[in-house]
Amino acid sequence: MSEIEIPDTAAAPPRAHCVADSAGGLTFHVSDWVRPGPAAAPGEAGPVDALVLVRRGADPGAEDEVRLPLASAEDGRPQAALPSTVPLPEGRWDVHVAHGDAEPRRVAPGLNDLRSLVDRRPGPSTSPLSVRIPYPTKHGNLSLRSWRRAPHAEAGEIRAEGGELAVRGRLYRVGNPAEWLAGAVVEARCRRDASRVWTGKPVLEDDTEFSFTLPLAELAEGWKGGEEAWDLWLRPAGPDAAPARLARILDDVPDKKEIFSYPAQPVAAPHGPAKAGPYYTTNNDLAVRVEDA
C-alpha cells in the first residue's frame, strides 16, 4: 500500500530531525510544532505528547502503531527515543506527532545524522538485528524503513562478469557463525516455480565472512521466456535452523533498487537468447533476474 497524501492547512508542518546510533536506535528532535488546544494549568497534568509511528499497509489486527513519549530536551525541543530494543516489525512506518487525544499530525523531514549507519558492523549477538532508516517520502513527509532479522546475511561486494555472479557477504545474529557457515549452502530459489532451486557451497573467508560464485547460465536452463526472478538465501545444515536472506541493509540507503544497478550478462538458454544479472528488490533483498536478451 502506498503512502496516502493528507492535505495540511497549517502554514508549516512540524519537523523531526533524526540522529541514528550504531545499535540501530533513533532519536527524534521535533521543531515547528504548535500544539492544539490550551496548555495545562500549573500543577495539573496535561495531555501527553507522543511521537506516533504507523505502519503502512499493516494487516488487520497486526501491530501497526508505536507511540513514543515526547519530553523536553536540553534545548527545549520535544524529543523522543526509539531504542533498538523496541521491536519494530519490518515495513514502512509513517511518522506523526500527537497531543493527547488530538488527531495525530504528519511530520516533515528535518536534518538527519546517519553517520553511524554507514558501513555499520553490528557486534556479536543472537537477538534480531534492528535496522531503521529515516527517509523523505514523495509527498514531503517523514517515514522510516524498518528491518528486523535473525539470522542476517549482509551482501557486500558484488561482481557480475564473464557469465558469473560473484558475491561476498557477512553473517550476523547466529551463535557460532563459523560453524553455521561451514555446513551451509547457497540457494537461488525461483519465484515462478518453487521446485527449481540452484544450490552451491559458500567459501568461508573468516569466522563471519563468506563468498560464492553463481554460474548465471544454470538459472536459465529451465527458463521459458519473459522475466524470471530468483531470490538468494543461505541455508544452514540443521533441519530446525532458520535460513538467512541475502540483503544489504547495513547502511543509510533505504531504497537500493533504483540506486545500485549491475550489468546483465548474456547467457545461453535452451529457450533462446537470454540475459541475467543481480538486482536489489524493494526490500533491499538480493535477487537475480533472467529475461529475454
Coordinates of C-alpha atoms in Angstrom, one line a residue:
M1 CA 0.0 0.0 0.0
S2 CA 1.4 3.4 -1.0
E3 CA 1.5 6.4 1.3
I4 CA -1.7 8.4 1.4
E5 CA -1.3 12.2 0.9
I6 CA -3.2 14.1 3.5
P7 CA -3.7 17.9 2.9
D8 CA -2.4 20.1 5.7
T9 CA -3.9 23.5 6.1
A10 CA -1.3 24.8 8.5
A11 CA 1.4 27.1 7.3
A12 CA 4.2 24.8 8.2
P13 CA 4.1 21.2 9.4
P14 CA 6.1 20.1 12.4
R15 CA 9.6 18.7 11.5
A16 CA 11.6 15.8 13.1
H17 CA 15.4 15.8 13.0
C18 CA 16.8 12.3 13.4
V19 CA 20.0 11.0 14.9
A20 CA 20.9 7.4 14.5
D21 CA 23.1 5.3 16.7
S22 CA 25.3 2.3 15.8
A23 CA 23.0 -0.2 17.6
G24 CA 20.0 0.7 15.4
G25 CA 18.2 3.2 17.6
L26 CA 16.9 6.6 16.6
T27 CA 16.4 9.9 18.4
F28 CA 13.8 12.4 17.1
H29 CA 14.0 16.1 17.8
V30 CA 10.7 17.9 16.9
S31 CA 10.6 21.5 15.8
D32 CA 8.0 23.9 14.4
W33 CA 5.1 22.2 16.2
V34 CA 2.3 24.2 17.5
R35 CA 0.3 22.0 19.9
P36 CA -3.5 22.2 19.5
G37 CA -5.7 23.3 22.5
P38 CA -4.9 25.2 25.7
A39 CA -1.9 24.4 27.9
A40 CA -2.4 22.7 31.2
A41 CA -2.8 24.9 34.3
P42 CA 0.2 25.0 36.7
G43 CA 0.2 21.9 38.8
E44 CA -2.2 20.0 36.6
A45 CA -1.4 17.0 34.4
G46 CA -1.9 17.9 30.8
P47 CA -2.3 15.8 27.6
V48 CA 0.6 13.6 26.9
D49 CA 2.7 14.4 23.8
A50 CA 3.8 11.5 21.7
L51 CA 5.6 10.6 18.5
V52 CA 3.4 8.1 16.7
L53 CA 4.7 5.6 14.2
V54 CA 2.1 4.0 12.0
R55 CA 3.0 1.0 9.8
R56 CA 1.8 1.4 6.2
G57 CA -0.4 -1.3 4.9
A58 CA -0.4 -3.4 8.1
D59 CA -2.7 -6.4 8.2
P60 CA -5.9 -6.1 10.3
G61 CA -5.1 -7.0 13.9
A62 CA -1.3 -6.7 13.4
E63 CA 0.9 -4.5 15.4
D64 CA 0.6 -1.3 13.4
E65 CA 1.2 1.6 15.8
V66 CA 4.0 2.5 18.2
R67 CA 3.7 5.6 20.5
L68 CA 6.9 7.1 21.9
P69 CA 6.6 9.7 24.7
L70 CA 7.9 13.2 23.8
A71 CA 9.8 15.0 26.5
S72 CA 11.7 18.3 26.5
A73 CA 15.4 18.1 25.6
E74 CA 18.1 20.4 27.0
D75 CA 17.4 22.9 24.1
G76 CA 13.6 22.9 25.0
R77 CA 12.6 21.0 21.9
P78 CA 10.4 17.9 22.2
Q79 CA 12.4 14.7 21.9
A80 CA 11.6 11.0 21.6
A81 CA 13.8 7.9 21.5
L82 CA 13.3 4.7 19.6
P83 CA 15.9 2.3 21.0
S84 CA 17.0 -0.8 19.1
T85 CA 15.4 -2.9 21.8
V86 CA 11.9 -1.7 20.9
P87 CA 10.6 -4.2 18.4
L88 CA 9.6 -2.5 15.1
P89 CA 8.2 -5.1 12.6
E90 CA 9.6 -4.9 9.0
G91 CA 7.9 -2.3 6.7
R92 CA 7.5 1.4 6.2
W93 CA 6.4 3.5 9.1
D94 CA 4.9 7.0 8.8
V95 CA 5.8 9.5 11.5
H96 CA 3.3 11.7 13.3
V97 CA 3.1 13.8 16.4
A98 CA 0.1 13.8 18.7
H99 CA -1.1 15.9 21.6
G100 CA -3.2 13.9 24.0
D101 CA -6.3 12.5 22.2
A102 CA -6.0 15.0 19.3
E103 CA -5.7 13.7 15.8
P104 CA -2.0 12.8 15.1
R105 CA -0.3 15.2 12.7
R106 CA 2.1 14.1 9.9
V107 CA 5.7 15.2 10.3
A108 CA 8.0 16.6 7.7
P109 CA 11.7 15.5 7.5
G110 CA 14.3 17.7 9.1
L111 CA 18.1 17.2 9.2
N112 CA 19.3 13.6 9.7
D113 CA 22.6 12.5 11.2
L114 CA 23.0 9.0 9.9
R115 CA 26.8 8.7 10.0
S116 CA 26.7 5.8 12.4
L117 CA 24.8 3.7 9.8
V118 CA 27.4 4.0 7.1
D119 CA 29.3 0.7 6.9
R120 CA 27.7 -0.4 10.2
R121 CA 29.2 -3.5 11.7
P122 CA 26.9 -4.9 14.5
G123 CA 28.5 -6.8 17.4
P124 CA 28.0 -10.5 18.2
S125 CA 24.6 -11.4 19.4
T126 CA 21.7 -13.8 18.6
S127 CA 19.0 -11.2 19.1
P128 CA 17.2 -9.9 16.0
L129 CA 19.1 -7.3 14.1
S130 CA 17.3 -3.9 14.1
V131 CA 17.7 -1.5 11.2
R132 CA 15.7 1.7 10.9
I133 CA 16.5 4.3 8.2
P134 CA 14.5 7.6 8.1
Y135 CA 13.7 9.0 4.6
P136 CA 11.6 11.7 3.0
T137 CA 8.5 10.4 1.0
K138 CA 7.4 11.7 -2.4
H139 CA 4.8 13.8 -0.6
G140 CA 7.4 15.5 1.6
N141 CA 6.7 13.6 4.8
L142 CA 9.0 11.7 7.1
S143 CA 8.9 7.9 7.2
L144 CA 11.1 5.0 8.4
R145 CA 12.1 1.9 6.6
S146 CA 12.5 -0.9 9.2
W147 CA 14.1 -4.4 9.1
R148 CA 14.3 -6.9 11.9
R149 CA 16.2 -10.1 11.0
A150 CA 17.9 -13.1 12.7
P151 CA 19.9 -14.5 11.1
H152 CA 21.0 -12.0 8.6
A153 CA 23.4 -12.3 5.6
E154 CA 24.7 -8.9 4.6
A155 CA 25.7 -8.6 0.9
G156 CA 28.9 -6.8 0.3
E157 CA 31.0 -6.7 -2.9
I158 CA 29.0 -7.9 -6.0
R159 CA 30.6 -8.6 -9.4
A160 CA 28.7 -9.7 -12.5
E161 CA 31.0 -10.6 -15.3
G162 CA 32.0 -13.4 -17.6
G163 CA 28.6 -15.0 -17.2
E164 CA 29.0 -15.4 -13.4
L165 CA 27.8 -13.6 -10.3
A166 CA 30.4 -13.3 -7.5
V167 CA 29.2 -12.3 -4.1
R168 CA 30.9 -11.6 -0.8
G169 CA 28.9 -11.2 2.4
R170 CA 28.9 -11.4 6.2
L171 CA 26.7 -13.4 8.5
Y172 CA 25.2 -11.8 11.6
R173 CA 22.9 -12.9 14.5
V174 CA 23.9 -16.5 15.0
G175 CA 25.6 -18.1 18.0
N176 CA 28.6 -19.6 16.1
P177 CA 28.9 -18.0 12.6
A178 CA 31.9 -20.2 11.5
E179 CA 30.1 -23.4 12.5
W180 CA 26.8 -22.2 10.9
L181 CA 28.6 -21.3 7.6
A182 CA 30.7 -24.5 7.5
G183 CA 27.6 -26.6 6.8
A184 CA 25.6 -24.0 4.9
V185 CA 24.7 -23.9 1.2
V186 CA 23.7 -21.0 -1.0
E187 CA 20.3 -21.3 -2.6
A188 CA 18.8 -19.4 -5.6
R189 CA 15.0 -20.0 -5.4
C190 CA 12.9 -19.4 -8.5
R191 CA 9.8 -17.3 -7.6
R192 CA 7.9 -18.6 -10.7
D193 CA 8.5 -22.3 -9.9
A194 CA 9.3 -23.3 -6.3
S195 CA 10.6 -26.7 -7.5
R196 CA 13.6 -25.0 -9.3
V197 CA 16.4 -24.3 -6.8
W198 CA 20.1 -23.8 -7.6
T199 CA 22.4 -24.9 -4.8
G200 CA 26.1 -24.0 -4.3
K201 CA 28.6 -24.1 -1.5
P202 CA 29.9 -20.9 0.0
V203 CA 33.6 -20.3 0.7
L204 CA 34.3 -19.4 4.3
E205 CA 36.7 -16.4 4.2
D206 CA 36.9 -15.9 8.0
D207 CA 34.6 -16.6 11.0
T208 CA 31.8 -14.5 9.7
E209 CA 32.6 -13.6 6.1
F210 CA 31.7 -15.8 3.1
S211 CA 31.8 -15.7 -0.7
F212 CA 30.3 -17.7 -3.6
T213 CA 30.1 -17.8 -7.4
L214 CA 26.9 -18.5 -9.3
P215 CA 27.0 -19.5 -13.0
L216 CA 24.1 -17.5 -14.4
A217 CA 23.5 -19.9 -17.3
E218 CA 22.4 -22.5 -14.8
L219 CA 19.5 -20.4 -13.8
A220 CA 18.4 -20.1 -17.4
E221 CA 18.2 -23.8 -18.1
G222 CA 14.5 -24.1 -17.4
W223 CA 13.6 -20.5 -18.4
K224 CA 10.7 -20.3 -20.8
G225 CA 10.8 -16.6 -21.7
G226 CA 9.7 -13.4 -20.0
E227 CA 11.0 -12.1 -16.7
E228 CA 12.0 -14.6 -14.0
A229 CA 13.3 -13.7 -10.6
W230 CA 15.5 -15.8 -8.3
D231 CA 15.9 -15.0 -4.6
L232 CA 19.2 -15.7 -2.9
W233 CA 19.5 -17.4 0.5
L234 CA 22.0 -19.1 2.9
R235 CA 20.6 -22.3 4.3
P236 CA 22.3 -23.9 7.3
A237 CA 22.8 -27.7 7.7
G238 CA 20.5 -28.1 10.7
P239 CA 16.9 -29.0 9.9
D240 CA 15.5 -26.7 12.5
A241 CA 17.8 -23.7 11.9
A242 CA 16.4 -20.7 10.1
P243 CA 17.9 -19.7 6.7
A244 CA 19.3 -16.2 6.1
R245 CA 18.1 -14.0 3.2
L246 CA 20.9 -12.2 1.3
A247 CA 20.3 -8.5 1.6
R248 CA 22.0 -5.2 2.0
I249 CA 20.5 -3.1 4.9
L250 CA 23.5 -2.1 7.0
D251 CA 24.0 1.5 5.6
D252 CA 22.0 4.7 5.2
V253 CA 20.3 4.0 1.9
P254 CA 16.6 3.0 2.4
D255 CA 15.8 2.0 -1.2
K256 CA 18.6 0.5 -3.2
K257 CA 16.6 -0.9 -6.2
E258 CA 16.9 2.3 -8.3
I259 CA 20.4 3.3 -7.0
F260 CA 22.5 0.2 -7.2
S261 CA 22.5 -1.3 -10.7
Y262 CA 24.6 -4.1 -12.2
P263 CA 25.1 -5.2 -15.8
A264 CA 23.0 -8.1 -17.1
Q265 CA 25.2 -10.8 -18.7
P266 CA 24.3 -12.7 -21.9
V267 CA 23.6 -16.3 -21.1
A268 CA 22.9 -19.4 -23.3
A269 CA 19.4 -20.8 -22.7
P270 CA 17.6 -23.7 -24.3
H271 CA 14.6 -21.5 -24.9
G272 CA 16.5 -18.8 -26.7
P273 CA 18.8 -15.8 -26.2
A274 CA 18.6 -14.5 -22.6
K275 CA 20.4 -12.3 -20.2
A276 CA 20.8 -12.4 -16.4
G277 CA 22.0 -10.2 -13.7
P278 CA 21.6 -9.2 -10.0
Y279 CA 19.4 -6.5 -8.5
Y280 CA 18.0 -5.4 -5.2
T281 CA 14.3 -5.8 -4.5
T282 CA 12.1 -3.2 -3.0
N283 CA 13.0 -4.7 0.4
N284 CA 16.7 -4.4 -0.4
D285 CA 17.0 -8.2 -0.7
L286 CA 19.4 -9.6 -3.3
A287 CA 18.0 -11.4 -6.3
V288 CA 18.8 -12.4 -9.9
R289 CA 16.7 -11.6 -12.9
V290 CA 16.6 -13.8 -16.0
E291 CA 14.9 -12.2 -19.1
D292 CA 14.9 -12.0 -22.8
A293 CA 18.1 -10.7 -24.3

